[in-house]
Coordinates of C-alpha atoms and ligand atoms in Angstrom, one line a residue:
Chain A
X1 CA -17.9 -19.8 -5.9
X2 CA -16.2 -19.6 -9.3
X3 CA -12.7 -18.1 -9.5
X4 CA -14.0 -14.9 -11.0
X5 CA -16.8 -14.5 -8.5
X6 CA -14.2 -14.8 -5.8
X7 CA -12.1 -12.2 -7.3
X8 CA -15.1 -10.0 -7.5
X9 CA -15.7 -10.3 -3.8
X10 CA -12.1 -9.4 -3.0
X11 CA -12.3 -6.5 -5.3
X12 CA -15.3 -5.1 -3.3
X13 CA -13.5 -5.5 0.0
X14 CA -10.3 -4.0 -1.2
X15 CA -11.4 -1.4 -3.5
X16 CA -8.8 1.3 -2.6
X17 CA -6.0 -0.9 -3.9
X18 CA -4.5 0.4 -7.2
X19 CA -3.1 -1.7 -10.0
X20 CA 0.2 -0.2 -9.6
X21 CA 0.4 -1.5 -6.0
X22 CA -0.2 -5.1 -6.9
X23 CA 1.5 -5.4 -10.3
X24 CA 4.7 -7.2 -10.9
X25 CA 7.1 -4.5 -12.0
X26 CA 10.0 -6.6 -13.5
X27 CA 8.3 -6.9 -16.8
X28 CA 10.2 -8.1 -19.9
X29 CA 9.4 -5.9 -22.9
X30 CA 10.9 -5.8 -26.4
X31 CA 11.3 -3.3 -29.3
X32 CA 9.1 -3.6 -32.2
X33 CA 12.1 -3.4 -34.6
X34 CA 13.8 -6.5 -33.2
X35 CA 13.6 -9.8 -35.0
X36 CA 10.9 -12.2 -34.1
X37 CA 13.7 -14.8 -33.5
X38 CA 15.0 -12.5 -30.7
X39 CA 11.6 -12.5 -29.1
X40 CA 11.6 -16.2 -29.2
X41 CA 15.0 -16.5 -27.4
X42 CA 13.9 -14.0 -24.9
X43 CA 10.8 -15.8 -24.1
X44 CA 12.5 -19.1 -23.8
X45 CA 15.1 -17.7 -21.3
X46 CA 12.5 -15.9 -19.2
X47 CA 10.0 -18.7 -19.5
X48 CA 7.2 -16.5 -20.5
X49 CA 4.5 -16.9 -23.0
X50 CA 4.0 -13.4 -24.2
X51 CA 5.7 -9.9 -24.0
X52 CA 4.7 -6.2 -24.4
X53 CA 6.1 -4.7 -27.5
X54 CA 7.3 -1.0 -27.3
X55 CA 8.5 1.6 -29.9
X56 CA 11.6 3.8 -29.7
X57 CA 9.9 6.0 -27.1
X58 CA 9.2 2.9 -24.9
X59 CA 5.6 3.3 -25.5
X60 CA 3.4 0.2 -25.7
X61 CA 2.3 -0.6 -29.3
X62 CA 1.6 -4.3 -29.3
X63 CA 2.0 -7.5 -27.8
X64 CA 3.6 -10.8 -29.0
X65 CA 2.6 -14.3 -27.9
X66 CA 4.0 -17.8 -28.4
X67 CA 1.1 -18.3 -30.9
X68 CA 2.4 -15.5 -32.9
X69 CA 5.9 -17.0 -33.0
X70 CA 4.7 -20.4 -34.1
X71 CA 2.7 -18.7 -36.8
X72 CA 5.9 -16.9 -37.9
X73 CA 7.7 -20.2 -38.0
X74 CA 5.2 -21.7 -40.3
X75 CA 5.4 -19.0 -42.8
X76 CA 9.3 -18.7 -42.5
X77 CA 9.1 -15.2 -41.2
X78 CA 11.3 -15.6 -38.1
X79 CA 13.7 -13.1 -39.1
X80 CA 11.2 -10.4 -39.8
X81 CA 10.7 -7.5 -37.4
X82 CA 8.4 -8.0 -34.6
X83 CA 5.9 -5.2 -35.6
X84 CA 5.0 -7.3 -38.7
X85 CA 3.2 -10.0 -36.7
X86 CA 2.5 -8.6 -33.2
X87 CA -1.2 -8.0 -32.2
X88 CA -1.8 -4.2 -31.9
X89 CA -5.1 -4.6 -30.1
X90 CA -3.6 -4.6 -26.7
X91 CA -5.9 -4.5 -23.7
X92 CA -4.0 -2.6 -21.0
X93 CA -4.5 -1.6 -17.4
X94 CA -3.6 1.8 -16.2
X95 CA -1.5 1.9 -13.1
X96 CA -4.1 4.0 -11.3
X97 CA -6.9 1.7 -12.1
X98 CA -8.8 0.3 -9.0
X99 CA -8.7 -3.4 -8.1
X100 CA -12.4 -3.5 -9.3
X101 CA -11.4 -2.3 -12.8
X102 CA -8.6 -5.0 -12.9
X103 CA -11.0 -7.7 -11.9
X104 CA -13.5 -6.4 -14.7
X105 CA -10.6 -6.9 -17.2
X106 CA -10.1 -10.4 -16.2
X107 CA -13.8 -11.1 -16.5
X108 CA -14.3 -9.4 -19.9
X109 CA -11.3 -10.6 -21.6
X110 CA -10.0 -14.2 -21.2
X111 CA -6.3 -13.2 -21.0
X112 CA -4.1 -14.6 -18.2
X113 CA -2.3 -11.3 -17.8
X114 CA -2.4 -7.6 -18.8
X115 CA 0.3 -5.0 -19.3
X116 CA 0.2 -2.1 -16.9
X117 CA 0.9 1.4 -18.5
X118 CA 1.4 4.9 -17.0
X119 CA 0.1 8.2 -18.5
X120 CA 2.7 8.2 -21.2
X121 CA 1.6 4.7 -22.4
X122 CA 4.9 3.4 -21.1
X123 CA 4.8 -0.1 -19.6
X124 CA 5.5 -0.1 -15.9
X125 CA 4.4 -3.6 -15.0
X126 CA 2.2 -6.7 -15.6
X127 CA -0.6 -8.1 -13.7
X128 CA -1.7 -11.8 -13.4
X129 CA -4.5 -13.2 -11.3
X130 CA -2.0 -14.3 -8.8
X131 CA -0.7 -10.9 -8.4
X132 CA -4.1 -9.8 -7.3
X133 CA -4.2 -12.2 -4.4
X134 CA -0.6 -11.7 -3.4
X135 CA -1.1 -7.9 -3.6
X136 CA -4.0 -8.1 -1.1
X137 CA -1.9 -10.3 1.2
X138 CA 1.0 -7.9 1.1
X139 CA -1.2 -5.0 1.9
X140 CA -3.3 -6.3 4.7
X141 CA -1.1 -9.0 6.2
X142 CA -4.1 -11.2 6.4
X143 CA -6.7 -12.8 4.3
X144 CA -9.0 -15.8 4.7
X145 CA -10.3 -17.9 2.1
X146 CA -13.5 -19.8 2.8
X147 CA -14.0 -22.0 -0.1
X148 CA -16.6 -24.9 -0.2
X149 CA -15.3 -26.4 -3.5
X150 CA -11.6 -26.1 -3.7
X151 CA -10.5 -29.0 -1.3
X152 CA -7.2 -28.9 -2.9
X153 CA -6.2 -25.7 -1.2
X154 CA -6.5 -27.5 2.2
X155 CA -3.4 -29.3 3.4
X156 CA -1.5 -29.0 0.1
X157 CA 2.3 -29.0 0.0
X158 CA 2.3 -25.2 -0.9
X159 CA 2.2 -22.3 1.3
X160 CA -1.2 -20.6 1.2
X161 CA 0.5 -17.3 1.7
X162 CA 3.7 -17.3 -0.3
X163 CA 3.1 -20.3 -2.7
X164 CA 6.5 -21.8 -1.8
X165 CA 6.7 -25.5 -1.2
X166 CA 6.3 -26.8 2.3
X167 CA 7.1 -30.5 2.7
X168 CA 5.6 -31.8 5.7
X169 CA 8.4 -34.4 6.1
X170 CA 10.9 -31.5 6.0
X171 CA 9.3 -29.7 8.8
X172 CA 11.8 -28.8 11.5
X173 CA 9.3 -29.4 14.3
X174 CA 6.1 -31.6 14.1
X175 CA 3.5 -32.1 16.9
X176 CA 0.4 -34.4 16.7
X177 CA -2.4 -32.6 18.5
X178 CA -4.3 -35.0 20.9
X179 CA -7.7 -33.5 20.7
X180 CA -9.2 -35.9 23.3
X181 CA -7.4 -34.2 26.2
X182 CA -8.4 -30.7 26.9
X183 CA -5.9 -30.5 29.7
X184 CA -3.1 -31.1 27.2
X185 CA -4.2 -28.3 25.0
X186 CA -1.3 -26.0 24.2
X187 CA 1.3 -28.7 24.8
X188 CA 2.5 -28.5 21.2
X189 CA 3.0 -24.7 21.3
X190 CA 4.8 -24.9 24.6
X191 CA 7.1 -27.6 23.0
X192 CA 7.6 -25.5 19.9
X193 CA 8.5 -22.5 22.0
X194 CA 10.9 -24.6 24.0
X195 CA 12.5 -25.8 20.7
X196 CA 13.0 -22.4 19.5
X197 CA 14.3 -21.0 22.7
X198 CA 16.9 -23.9 22.5
X199 CA 18.0 -22.6 19.2
X200 CA 18.5 -19.2 20.9
X201 CA 16.2 -17.1 18.6
X202 CA 15.2 -13.7 19.9
X203 CA 12.8 -14.0 22.9
X204 CA 10.2 -11.8 21.2
X205 CA 9.7 -13.8 18.1
X206 CA 9.7 -17.0 20.1
X207 CA 7.0 -15.6 22.3
X208 CA 4.9 -14.5 19.3
X209 CA 5.2 -17.9 17.7
X210 CA 4.3 -19.5 21.0
X211 CA 1.2 -17.5 21.6
X212 CA -0.2 -17.6 18.1
X213 CA 0.5 -21.4 17.8
X214 CA -1.1 -21.9 21.2
X215 CA -4.2 -20.2 20.0
X216 CA -4.4 -22.3 16.9
X217 CA -3.7 -25.5 18.7
X218 CA -6.3 -25.0 21.5
X219 CA -8.9 -24.2 18.7
X220 CA -8.2 -27.7 17.2
X221 CA -8.7 -29.3 20.7
X222 CA -11.7 -27.3 21.7
X223 CA -13.6 -26.7 18.5
X224 CA -12.5 -29.0 15.7
X225 CA -13.8 -32.4 17.0
X226 CA -11.0 -33.9 14.7
X227 CA -7.3 -34.6 14.9
X228 CA -4.7 -32.1 14.0
X229 CA -0.9 -31.4 13.5
X230 CA 1.5 -28.5 14.1
X231 CA 4.2 -28.1 11.6
X232 CA 7.0 -25.6 11.8
X233 CA 9.3 -24.6 9.0
X234 CA 12.1 -22.1 8.9
X235 CA 12.8 -20.5 5.5
X236 CA 15.7 -18.0 5.3
X237 CA 14.1 -14.9 6.8
X238 CA 11.0 -16.3 8.2
X239 CA 9.1 -19.0 10.3
X240 CA 6.1 -20.6 8.9
X241 CA 3.7 -22.3 11.2
X242 CA 1.0 -24.4 9.9
X243 CA -1.8 -25.9 12.2
X244 CA -4.1 -28.3 10.4
X245 CA -7.2 -30.4 11.5
X246 CA -9.6 -32.7 9.8
X247 CA -12.5 -31.6 11.9
X248 CA -16.0 -29.9 11.3
X249 CA -14.4 -26.7 9.9
X250 CA -15.4 -23.2 10.9
X251 CA -19.0 -22.6 10.4
X252 CA -18.9 -18.9 9.6
X253 CA -15.4 -17.6 9.1
X254 CA -16.5 -14.0 8.8
X255 CA -18.0 -14.1 12.3
X256 CA -15.2 -16.2 13.7
X257 CA -12.6 -13.5 12.7
X258 CA -14.4 -11.0 14.9
X259 CA -13.2 -10.4 18.4
X260 CA -15.5 -11.7 21.0
X261 CA -17.3 -14.2 18.8
X262 CA -17.1 -17.7 20.2
X263 CA -19.2 -20.9 19.9
X264 CA -17.4 -22.5 23.0
X265 CA -19.9 -24.3 25.2
X266 CA -20.2 -23.5 28.9
X267 CA -17.9 -26.3 30.2
X268 CA -15.1 -25.0 27.9
X269 CA -15.7 -21.5 29.1
X270 CA -15.3 -22.6 32.7
X271 CA -11.8 -23.6 31.8
X272 CA -11.0 -20.0 30.6
X273 CA -11.5 -20.6 26.9
X274 CA -14.1 -18.9 24.8
X275 CA -13.3 -15.2 24.9
X276 CA -13.4 -15.3 21.2
X277 CA -10.1 -13.7 21.1
X278 CA -8.0 -16.6 19.7
X279 CA -8.0 -15.7 16.0
X280 CA -7.6 -12.0 16.9
X281 CA -4.5 -13.1 18.8
X282 CA -3.0 -15.0 15.9
X283 CA -3.6 -11.9 13.7
X284 CA -2.0 -9.8 16.4
X285 CA 1.1 -11.9 16.9
X286 CA 1.8 -13.3 13.5
X287 CA 3.0 -11.1 10.6
X288 CA 0.8 -12.8 8.2
X289 CA -2.1 -15.2 8.7
X290 CA -4.2 -17.2 6.3
X291 CA -7.1 -19.4 7.5
X292 CA -8.6 -21.8 5.1
X293 CA -11.6 -23.7 6.3
X294 CA -14.1 -26.0 4.8
X295 CA -17.2 -27.5 6.5
X296 CA -16.7 -31.1 7.4
X297 CA -13.2 -31.2 6.0
X298 CA -11.3 -29.2 8.3
X299 CA -9.2 -26.0 9.0
X300 CA -5.8 -24.9 8.2
X301 CA -4.2 -22.0 9.8
X302 CA -0.9 -20.7 8.2
X303 CA 1.1 -18.0 9.9
X304 CA 4.3 -16.2 8.9
X305 CA 6.8 -14.6 11.4
X306 CA 9.6 -12.6 10.0
X307 CA 13.0 -12.9 11.7
X308 CA 14.0 -9.5 13.2
X309 CA 17.4 -9.3 11.5
X310 CA 15.6 -7.9 8.4
X311 CA 13.6 -4.7 8.4
X312 CA 10.2 -5.2 7.0
X313 CA 7.9 -2.3 6.0
X314 CA 5.2 -1.9 8.6
X315 CA 1.8 -1.7 6.8
Chain B
X1 CA 11.2 -0.6 41.7
X2 CA 8.7 -3.1 42.9
X3 CA 9.9 -6.6 43.5
X4 CA 8.0 -9.8 43.6
X5 CA 9.0 -9.9 47.3
X6 CA 7.1 -6.6 48.0
X7 CA 3.9 -8.0 46.5
X8 CA 4.1 -11.1 48.5
X9 CA 4.2 -8.9 51.6
X10 CA 1.5 -6.5 50.5
X11 CA -1.0 -9.2 49.6
X12 CA 0.1 -11.5 52.4
X13 CA 0.6 -14.1 49.8
X14 CA 1.9 -17.7 50.0
X15 CA 4.6 -18.6 47.5
X16 CA 3.6 -21.9 46.0
X17 CA 6.4 -22.0 43.4
X18 CA 9.1 -20.0 41.9
X19 CA 10.9 -18.9 45.0
X20 CA 14.0 -18.1 42.9
X21 CA 11.8 -15.2 41.4
X22 CA 11.3 -13.2 44.6
X23 CA 13.9 -10.5 43.8
X24 CA 12.7 -10.0 40.3
X25 CA 11.2 -6.6 39.3
X26 CA 7.4 -6.5 38.5
X27 CA 6.9 -4.2 35.6
X28 CA 3.1 -4.3 35.3
X29 CA 0.1 -6.0 36.5
X30 CA -3.1 -7.5 34.8
X31 CA -6.1 -9.4 35.9
X32 CA -8.2 -11.8 34.0
X33 CA -9.8 -15.3 34.0
X34 CA -9.8 -15.8 30.3
X35 CA -6.9 -17.5 28.6
X36 CA -7.0 -15.5 25.4
X37 CA -7.1 -12.2 27.4
X38 CA -4.1 -13.2 29.2
X39 CA -2.3 -14.0 25.9
X40 CA -3.4 -10.8 24.4
X41 CA -2.9 -8.3 27.1
X42 CA 0.2 -9.4 28.8
X43 CA 3.7 -8.5 28.4
X44 CA 7.0 -10.0 29.6
X45 CA 7.7 -9.0 33.3
X46 CA 3.9 -8.8 34.1
X47 CA 2.2 -10.4 37.0
X48 CA -1.5 -11.5 36.4
X49 CA -4.2 -11.9 39.1
X50 CA -6.7 -14.6 38.4
X51 CA -9.3 -16.8 39.9
X52 CA -8.4 -19.4 37.3
X53 CA -6.6 -22.4 38.7
X54 CA -6.6 -25.2 36.1
X55 CA -3.1 -26.5 35.1
X56 CA -3.8 -24.8 31.8
X57 CA -3.2 -21.4 33.2
X58 CA 0.4 -22.3 33.9
X59 CA 1.0 -23.4 30.3
X60 CA -0.6 -20.2 29.1
X61 CA 1.6 -18.1 31.3
X62 CA 4.7 -19.9 30.2
X63 CA 3.8 -19.4 26.6
X64 CA 3.4 -15.7 27.0
X65 CA 6.5 -15.2 29.2
X66 CA 4.5 -14.0 32.1
X67 CA 6.5 -13.2 35.2
X68 CA 4.0 -14.9 37.5
X69 CA 0.4 -15.5 38.6
X70 CA -1.4 -14.5 41.8
X71 CA -4.5 -16.7 42.6
X72 CA -7.0 -14.6 44.4
X73 CA -9.7 -15.3 47.2
X74 CA -7.4 -18.1 48.6
X75 CA -8.9 -20.5 46.0
X76 CA -8.1 -24.1 46.0
X77 CA -5.5 -24.9 43.4
X78 CA -5.3 -28.4 42.0
X79 CA -2.2 -30.2 43.0
X80 CA -1.4 -30.8 39.2
X81 CA -1.3 -27.0 38.7
X82 CA 1.2 -26.5 41.5
X83 CA 3.3 -29.4 40.4
X84 CA 3.3 -28.1 36.8
X85 CA 4.4 -24.7 38.1
X86 CA 7.2 -26.2 40.3
X87 CA 8.4 -28.3 37.3
X88 CA 9.0 -25.1 35.5
X89 CA 10.1 -22.9 38.3
X90 CA 7.1 -20.8 37.6
X91 CA 6.2 -18.1 40.1
X92 CA 2.7 -19.0 41.5
X93 CA 1.4 -17.0 44.5
X94 CA -2.0 -17.2 46.3
X95 CA -3.6 -14.5 48.4
X96 CA -6.8 -14.4 50.5
X97 CA -7.5 -11.0 49.2
X98 CA -10.3 -10.8 46.7
X99 CA -9.7 -9.8 43.0
X100 CA -10.9 -6.2 43.4
X101 CA -9.0 -5.4 46.7
X102 CA -5.9 -7.1 45.3
X103 CA -5.9 -4.9 42.3
X104 CA -6.5 -1.8 44.5
X105 CA -3.6 -2.6 46.7
X106 CA -1.3 -3.1 43.9
X107 CA -2.4 -0.1 41.9
X108 CA -1.8 2.1 45.1
X109 CA 1.9 1.1 44.9
X110 CA 2.1 2.8 41.5
X111 CA 2.0 -0.5 39.4
X112 CA 0.0 -0.1 36.2
X113 CA -1.7 -2.3 33.6
X114 CA -0.7 -3.0 30.0
X115 CA -3.1 -0.4 28.7
X116 CA -1.3 2.6 30.6
X117 CA 1.9 3.8 29.1
X118 CA 5.0 3.5 31.4
Ligands
ATP1 N1 -10.1 -25.4 14.1 C1 -11.4 -24.9 14.3 N2 -12.4 -26.0 14.0 C2 -13.7 -25.4 14.0 N3 -14.1 -24.3 14.4 C3 -13.2 -23.4 14.8 C4 -11.8 -23.8 14.8 N4 -11.1 -22.7 15.2 C5 -12.0 -21.7 15.4 N5 -13.1 -22.2 15.3 C6 -14.5 -21.4 15.3 O1 -14.1 -20.0 15.4 C7 -14.5 -19.4 16.7 C8 -13.6 -18.2 17.0 O2 -12.3 -18.8 17.4 P1 -11.4 -18.0 18.4 O3 -10.1 -18.8 18.8 O4 -11.3 -16.6 17.9 O5 -12.3 -17.9 19.7 P2 -12.6 -19.0 20.7 O6 -11.7 -20.2 20.6 O7 -14.0 -19.4 20.7 O8 -12.2 -18.4 22.2 P3 -10.8 -18.1 22.7 O9 -9.8 -18.4 21.6 O10 -10.8 -16.7 23.0 O11 -10.6 -19.1 23.9 C9 -14.7 -20.5 17.6 O12 -15.6 -20.2 18.7 C10 -15.2 -21.6 16.7 O13 -16.6 -21.5 16.5
MG2 MG1 -9.7 -20.0 20.4

């Protein structure tokens, strides 16, 4: 599936999301009467490659990019006002546009980001492709990406949820799952729970981590036919648990997400597994969950648990 | 308030492990043979009736902070399961009473499941 097709698919599922809900609102804008040199400095400091340009009423009238600035350098116009060189053909998104409209813009124009405006044409934000995915994550606490092609998303050093770096060698807790022993399934989760109890975290979050990790771990043992690992990271206000395996992958993730769906064989069911509730439980007990799976490559479950000191909005 | 001790008496249960818990309060009761159900439906302070006796059930119960397990119908329990429970001082009871009757007896005392508001 191409990047854009994938976005189109998300757009259909999440059509009630509005551009204003997913945009980044700390957008850097600049007045049209400022010097080009000024724009250059600002872009350097903010590490951005383009900026919306506004008039004295803060209304959007253009956009200035790195290319425009290079051009100005070539012709020695760096001290000219911005409005002389900015492009005035700005493609914008309205803050009430639907996610589908936003995705259309990305498909029809090859820009990496678009300014978002309100009814008065004032800039209220900016949207990049990443904002779309993050916006969906924020809103639904959950997303799964079933991607046949992009192996790189599996087991990378970056969190599939927050994009932050997760160095395996820096994990606070690691457990290697022994898939050959069904009776040992869940040992890693029990040990992780013990580890957290020892650090005197609140019993509620420890229990939630324990249960969700247990479900992910037992799935590796029961279904993956591969080897797996549990990694635990603590980042400021949250715990991140990643359970990865190099097994057969989840055949049909859409089905697997449904409560009651299970491919567990009878001898596994006799042992009490196979209610088809495992993934539902992960969803219930984690604050955010991402499952990435690829056939014959493996499965990665990533979960975030927010520490209770902070109050997070319930969605 | 209903204590573990009261349940032991009511179901004429054997205490296989976790004697130290006899005076704890039982807040609610559930019944299931499926691990994920136990994980999903239980709350701390809950006792669960089950016919499931693999050692795995103890690990499940420990992960979800269950108060204790009651094995019904006088089923045979693997020595490993009992040993595992003892290692963790986990409350493990066994009654001859069948699942349905056990549930009925406990319900009659006023104990409810996790689906009924307290
Ligand atoms: N790591 C994995 N590798 C391969 N397939 C998996 C993996 N995890 C889950 N699955 C597939 O997803 C299905 C649903 O998983 P889920 O945990 O929800 O239910 P279950 O494991 O079958 O039953 P339960 O968790 O209630 O004991 C599984 O039956 C299996 O087909
Ligand atoms: Mg499962």
